[in-house]
Short mmCIF file of C-alpha atoms in Angstrom, two decimals:
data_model
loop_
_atom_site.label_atom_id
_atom_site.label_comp_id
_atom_site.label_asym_id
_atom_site.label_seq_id
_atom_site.Cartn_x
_atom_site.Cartn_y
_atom_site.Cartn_z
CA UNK W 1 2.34 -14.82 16.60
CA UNK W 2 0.52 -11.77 17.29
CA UNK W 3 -0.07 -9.75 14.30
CA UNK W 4 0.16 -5.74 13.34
CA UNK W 5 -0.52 -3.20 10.33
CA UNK W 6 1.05 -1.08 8.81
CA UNK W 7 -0.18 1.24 6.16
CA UNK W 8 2.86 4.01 4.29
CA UNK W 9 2.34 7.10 3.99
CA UNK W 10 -1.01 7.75 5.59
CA UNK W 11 -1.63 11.07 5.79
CA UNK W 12 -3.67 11.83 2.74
CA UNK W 13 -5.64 10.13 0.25
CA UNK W 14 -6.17 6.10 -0.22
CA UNK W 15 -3.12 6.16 2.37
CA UNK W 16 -5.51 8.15 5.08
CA UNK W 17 -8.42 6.37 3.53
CA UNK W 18 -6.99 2.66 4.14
CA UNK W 19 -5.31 3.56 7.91
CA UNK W 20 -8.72 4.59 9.04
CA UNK W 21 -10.18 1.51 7.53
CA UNK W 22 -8.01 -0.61 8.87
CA UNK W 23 -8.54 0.87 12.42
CA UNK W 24 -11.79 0.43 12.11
CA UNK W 25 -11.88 -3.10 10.94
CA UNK W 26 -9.37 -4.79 12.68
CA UNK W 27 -7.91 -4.78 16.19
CA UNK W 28 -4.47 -5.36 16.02
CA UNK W 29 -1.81 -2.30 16.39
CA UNK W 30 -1.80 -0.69 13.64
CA UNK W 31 1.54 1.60 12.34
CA UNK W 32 0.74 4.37 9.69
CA UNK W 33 3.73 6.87 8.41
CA UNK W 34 4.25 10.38 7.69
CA UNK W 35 6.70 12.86 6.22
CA UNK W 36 5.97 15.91 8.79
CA UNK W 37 3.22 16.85 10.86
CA UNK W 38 2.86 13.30 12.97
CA UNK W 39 0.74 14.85 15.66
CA UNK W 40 -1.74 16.09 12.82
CA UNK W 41 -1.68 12.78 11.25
CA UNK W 42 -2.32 10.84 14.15
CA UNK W 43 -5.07 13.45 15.22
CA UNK W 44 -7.04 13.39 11.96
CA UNK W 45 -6.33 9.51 11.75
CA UNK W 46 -8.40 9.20 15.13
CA UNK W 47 -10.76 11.43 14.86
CA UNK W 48 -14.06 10.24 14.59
CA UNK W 49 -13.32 6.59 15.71
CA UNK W 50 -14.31 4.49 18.44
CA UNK W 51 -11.58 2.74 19.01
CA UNK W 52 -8.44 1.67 21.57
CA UNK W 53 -6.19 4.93 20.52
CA UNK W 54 -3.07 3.24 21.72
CA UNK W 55 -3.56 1.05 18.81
CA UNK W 56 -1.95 3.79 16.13
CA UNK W 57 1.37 5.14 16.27
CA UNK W 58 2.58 7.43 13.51
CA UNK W 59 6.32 6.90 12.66
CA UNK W 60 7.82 9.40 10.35
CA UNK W 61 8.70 8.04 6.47
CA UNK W 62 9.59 9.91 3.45
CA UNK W 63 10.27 6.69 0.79
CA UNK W 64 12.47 8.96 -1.11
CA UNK W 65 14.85 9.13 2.28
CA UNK W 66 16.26 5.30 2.89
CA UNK W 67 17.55 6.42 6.11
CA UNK W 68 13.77 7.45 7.62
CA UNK W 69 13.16 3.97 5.86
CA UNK W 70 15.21 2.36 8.34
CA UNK W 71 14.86 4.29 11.58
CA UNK W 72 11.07 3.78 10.87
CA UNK W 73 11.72 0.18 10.43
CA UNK W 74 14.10 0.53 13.70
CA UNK W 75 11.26 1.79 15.57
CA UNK W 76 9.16 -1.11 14.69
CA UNK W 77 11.59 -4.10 15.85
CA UNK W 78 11.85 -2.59 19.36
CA UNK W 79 8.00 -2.75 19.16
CA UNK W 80 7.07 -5.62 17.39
CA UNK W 81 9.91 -8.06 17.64
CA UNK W 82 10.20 -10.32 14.42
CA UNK W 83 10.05 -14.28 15.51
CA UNK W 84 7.50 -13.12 18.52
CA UNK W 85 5.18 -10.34 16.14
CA UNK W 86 4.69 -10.03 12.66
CA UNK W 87 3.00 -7.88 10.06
CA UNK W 88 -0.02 -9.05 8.90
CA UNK W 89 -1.39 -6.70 6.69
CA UNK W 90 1.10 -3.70 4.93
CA UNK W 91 -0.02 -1.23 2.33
CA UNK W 92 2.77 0.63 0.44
CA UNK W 93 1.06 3.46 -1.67
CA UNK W 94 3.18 5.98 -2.47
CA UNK W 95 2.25 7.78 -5.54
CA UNK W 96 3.53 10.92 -8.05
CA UNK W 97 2.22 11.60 -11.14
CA UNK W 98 3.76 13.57 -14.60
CA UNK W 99 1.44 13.03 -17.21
CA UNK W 100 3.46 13.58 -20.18
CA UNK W 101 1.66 13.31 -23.28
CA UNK W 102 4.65 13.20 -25.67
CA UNK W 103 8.29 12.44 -25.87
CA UNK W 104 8.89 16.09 -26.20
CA UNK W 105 7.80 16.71 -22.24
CA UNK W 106 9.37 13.65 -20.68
CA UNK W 107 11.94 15.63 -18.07
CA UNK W 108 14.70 13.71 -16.80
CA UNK W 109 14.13 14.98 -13.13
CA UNK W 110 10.86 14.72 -13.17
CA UNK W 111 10.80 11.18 -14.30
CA UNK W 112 13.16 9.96 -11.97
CA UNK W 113 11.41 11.71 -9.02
CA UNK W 114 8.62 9.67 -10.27
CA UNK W 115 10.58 6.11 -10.54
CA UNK W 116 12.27 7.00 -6.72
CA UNK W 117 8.57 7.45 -5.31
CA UNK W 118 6.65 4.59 -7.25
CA UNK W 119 8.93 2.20 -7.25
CA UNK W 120 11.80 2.26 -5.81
CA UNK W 121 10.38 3.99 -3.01
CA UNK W 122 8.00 0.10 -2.64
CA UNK W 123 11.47 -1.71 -3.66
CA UNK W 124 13.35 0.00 -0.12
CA UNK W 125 9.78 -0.97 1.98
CA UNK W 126 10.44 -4.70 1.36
CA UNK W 127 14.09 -4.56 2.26
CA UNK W 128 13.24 -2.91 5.30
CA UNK W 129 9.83 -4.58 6.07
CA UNK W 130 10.08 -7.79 4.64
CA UNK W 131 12.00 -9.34 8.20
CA UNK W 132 8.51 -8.58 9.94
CA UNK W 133 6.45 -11.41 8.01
CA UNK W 134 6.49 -14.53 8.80
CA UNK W 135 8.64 -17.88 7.71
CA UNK W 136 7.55 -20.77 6.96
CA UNK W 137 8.18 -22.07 10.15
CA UNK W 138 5.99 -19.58 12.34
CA UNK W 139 3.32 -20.91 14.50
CA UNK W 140 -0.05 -19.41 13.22
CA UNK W 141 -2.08 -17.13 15.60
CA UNK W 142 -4.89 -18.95 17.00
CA UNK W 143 -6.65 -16.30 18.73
CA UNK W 144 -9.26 -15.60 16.50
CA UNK W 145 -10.41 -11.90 18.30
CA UNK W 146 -6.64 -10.14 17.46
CA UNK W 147 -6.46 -11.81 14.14
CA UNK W 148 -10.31 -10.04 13.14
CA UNK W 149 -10.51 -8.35 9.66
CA UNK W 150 -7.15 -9.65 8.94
CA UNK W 151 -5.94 -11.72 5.93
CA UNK W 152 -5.16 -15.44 7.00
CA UNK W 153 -1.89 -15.47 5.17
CA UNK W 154 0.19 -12.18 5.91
CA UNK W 155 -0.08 -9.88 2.92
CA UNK W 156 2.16 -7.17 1.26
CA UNK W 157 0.29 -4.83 -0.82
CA UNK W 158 1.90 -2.10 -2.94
CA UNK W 159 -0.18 0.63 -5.48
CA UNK W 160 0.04 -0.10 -8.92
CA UNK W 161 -2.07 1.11 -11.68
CA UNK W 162 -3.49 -0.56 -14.87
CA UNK W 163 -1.71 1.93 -16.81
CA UNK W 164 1.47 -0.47 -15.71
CA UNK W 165 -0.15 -3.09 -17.69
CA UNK W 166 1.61 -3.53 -20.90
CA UNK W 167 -0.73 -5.80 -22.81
CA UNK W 168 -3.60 -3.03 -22.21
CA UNK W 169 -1.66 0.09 -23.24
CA UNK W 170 -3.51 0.99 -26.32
CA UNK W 171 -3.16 4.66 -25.44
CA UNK W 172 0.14 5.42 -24.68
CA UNK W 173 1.57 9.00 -22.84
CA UNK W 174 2.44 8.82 -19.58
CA UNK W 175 5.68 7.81 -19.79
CA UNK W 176 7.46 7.94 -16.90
CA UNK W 177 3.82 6.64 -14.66
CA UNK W 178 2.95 4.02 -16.95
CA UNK W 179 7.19 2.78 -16.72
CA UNK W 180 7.22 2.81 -13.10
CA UNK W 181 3.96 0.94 -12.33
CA UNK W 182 5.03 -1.76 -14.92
CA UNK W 183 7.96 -1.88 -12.77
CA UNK W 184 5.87 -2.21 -9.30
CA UNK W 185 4.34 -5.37 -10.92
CA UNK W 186 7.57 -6.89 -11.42
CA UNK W 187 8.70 -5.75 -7.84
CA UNK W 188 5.36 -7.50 -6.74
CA UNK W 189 6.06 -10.89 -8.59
CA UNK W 190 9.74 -10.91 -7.77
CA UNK W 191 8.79 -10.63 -4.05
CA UNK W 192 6.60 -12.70 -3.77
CA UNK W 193 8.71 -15.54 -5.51
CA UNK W 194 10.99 -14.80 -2.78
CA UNK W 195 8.13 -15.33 -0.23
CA UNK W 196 7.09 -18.58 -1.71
CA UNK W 197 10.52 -19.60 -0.65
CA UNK W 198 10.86 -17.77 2.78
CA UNK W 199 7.34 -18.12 3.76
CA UNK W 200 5.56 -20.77 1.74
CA UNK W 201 1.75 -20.04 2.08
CA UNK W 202 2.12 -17.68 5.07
CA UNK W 203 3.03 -14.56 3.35
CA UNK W 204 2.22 -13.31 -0.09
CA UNK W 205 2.60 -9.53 -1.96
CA UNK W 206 0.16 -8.39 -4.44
CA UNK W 207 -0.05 -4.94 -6.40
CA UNK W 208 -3.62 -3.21 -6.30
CA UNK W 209 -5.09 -0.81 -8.95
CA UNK W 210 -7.56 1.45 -6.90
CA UNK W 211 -9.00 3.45 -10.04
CA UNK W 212 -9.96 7.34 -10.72
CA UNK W 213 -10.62 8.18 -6.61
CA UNK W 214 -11.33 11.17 -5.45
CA UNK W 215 -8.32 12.95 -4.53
CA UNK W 216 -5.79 15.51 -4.94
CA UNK W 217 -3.72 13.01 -6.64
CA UNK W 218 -6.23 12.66 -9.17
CA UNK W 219 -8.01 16.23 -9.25
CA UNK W 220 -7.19 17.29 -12.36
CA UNK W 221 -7.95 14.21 -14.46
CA UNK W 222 -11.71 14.53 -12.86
CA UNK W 223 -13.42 15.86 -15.81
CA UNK W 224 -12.31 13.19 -18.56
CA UNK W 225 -13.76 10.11 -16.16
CA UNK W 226 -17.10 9.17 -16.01
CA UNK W 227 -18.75 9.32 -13.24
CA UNK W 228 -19.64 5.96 -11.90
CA UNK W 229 -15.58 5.61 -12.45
CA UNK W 230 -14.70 8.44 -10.17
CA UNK W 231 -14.47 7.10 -6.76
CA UNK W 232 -14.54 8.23 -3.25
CA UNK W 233 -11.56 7.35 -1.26
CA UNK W 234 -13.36 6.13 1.31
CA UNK W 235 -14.94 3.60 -0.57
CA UNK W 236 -12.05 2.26 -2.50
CA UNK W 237 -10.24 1.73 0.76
CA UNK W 238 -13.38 -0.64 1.56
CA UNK W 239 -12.82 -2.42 -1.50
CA UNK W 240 -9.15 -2.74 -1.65
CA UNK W 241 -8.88 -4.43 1.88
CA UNK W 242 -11.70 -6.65 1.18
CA UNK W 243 -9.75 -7.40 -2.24
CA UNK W 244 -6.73 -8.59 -0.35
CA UNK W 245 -8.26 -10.40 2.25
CA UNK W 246 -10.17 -12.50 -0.41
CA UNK W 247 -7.29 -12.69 -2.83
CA UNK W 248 -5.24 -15.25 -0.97
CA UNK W 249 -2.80 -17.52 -1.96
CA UNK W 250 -4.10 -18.38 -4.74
CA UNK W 251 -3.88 -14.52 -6.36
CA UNK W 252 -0.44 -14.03 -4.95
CA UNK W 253 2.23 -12.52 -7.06
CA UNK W 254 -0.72 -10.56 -9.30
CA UNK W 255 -2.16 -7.35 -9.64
CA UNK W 256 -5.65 -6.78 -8.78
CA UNK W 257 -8.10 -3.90 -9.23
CA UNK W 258 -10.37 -2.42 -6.87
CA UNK W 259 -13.54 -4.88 -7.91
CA UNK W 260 -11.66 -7.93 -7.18
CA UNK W 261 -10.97 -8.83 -11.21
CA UNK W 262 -7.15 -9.60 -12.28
CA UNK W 263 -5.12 -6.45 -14.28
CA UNK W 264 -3.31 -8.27 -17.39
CA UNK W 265 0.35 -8.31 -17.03
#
């Protein structure tokens, strides 16, 4: 079945980083996602590339709204019928950050702001996305031009962080982060448990730590990372598709970290 991207949100950051990547790298259609200013997106998405521009469409997503979820995900059956398309390749990397230090500055709002975005936020993407991979059944896509830079066995990839893993929290703070991250892992290995049974080795989901990158996300943090640590976006987005087109079946279900090595649960 002919395949398609997707890549939510994509207008700044790793999000902007990976869209262009995957434009650039692949030639199937390719869907990226917005709160506001599509136009913009899709303009600053583009520009630059030598590509088919028909390729991109920008659907508007806020992953704290479940309705823009669905209309989003709406949009996408009319275009890529499941049974006839699916999605090859998805990035979910919505991300919000309160870096409390202490008990004392944990805010109730605040945290669960920060549990809607990081993971439930992933958690309403599979509901609504998960119909688009394939089952176990599909007929594989043989034409070996629109299946280029693409992982052989349809992959779901949603942002983690190593400060989700448990076993290597030796530093603690960052409550509300750290909870919700440990939480995408278990989205991630829930999922794909599901897929093994939907999909066999067709589909698989995997959670990615990118590292320290260079963005607004990150800005203030800067100073205490080393330098060879601090990346640019650009460069992680590299890595991070070349990490799940290598992972495979095999590193299904697991979290993985920009250089390819396995985050401890």
């Amino acid at each position: 079945m002919p395949p398609w991207s997707m890549i939510s949100p994509a207008s700044r950051g790793i999000g902007f980083a990976l869209a262009r990547r995957v434009l650039q790298t692949t030639n199937a259609p390719v869907v990226a996602t917005a709160r506001k200013d599509l136009d913009k997106t899709e303009e600053e998405l583009l520009e630059g590339l030598d590509i088919d521009e028909t390729r991109l469409r920008v659907l508007k997503l806020d992953v704290t709204d479940e309705f823009t979820i669905a209309e989003a995900a709406a949009a996408c059956k009319e275009q890529f019928k499941p049974g006839i398309h699916q999605l090859q390749l998805a990035f979910f990397v919505p991300g919000l950050l309160f870096p409390e230090k202490s008990p004392a500055q944990i805010d109730a709002k605040d945290a669960l702001l920060t549990f809607q975005t990081n993971t439930l936020g992933p958690m309403l993407m599979i509901k609504h996305f998960s119909s688009f991979l394939p089952k176990k059944t599909a007929s594989p896509e043989e034409v070996e031009e629109i299946m280029k830079g693409l992982p052989s066995a349809a992959s779901m990839a949603i942002m983690s962080a190593r400060v989700g893993s448990i076993s290597d929290n030796k530093l603690g703070g960052w409550y509300s982060y750290r909870a919700s991250k440990a939480g995408v892992n278990q989205v991630v290995k829930t999922f794909d448990n599901h897929l093994r049974t939907a999909s066999g080795d067709k589909a698989l989901a995997v959670a990615l730590h990118p590292g320290t990158v260079k963005t607004e996300f990150s800005k203030e943090f800067w100073g205490g990372v080393k330098k060879d640590k601090l990346f640019e976006k650009e460069w992680v987005a590299e890595q991070l598709v070349d990490v799940v087109r290598q992972v495979g079946i095999d590193g299904r279900g697991k979290c993985w970290d920009w250089d390819g090595k396995e985050v401890p649960p």
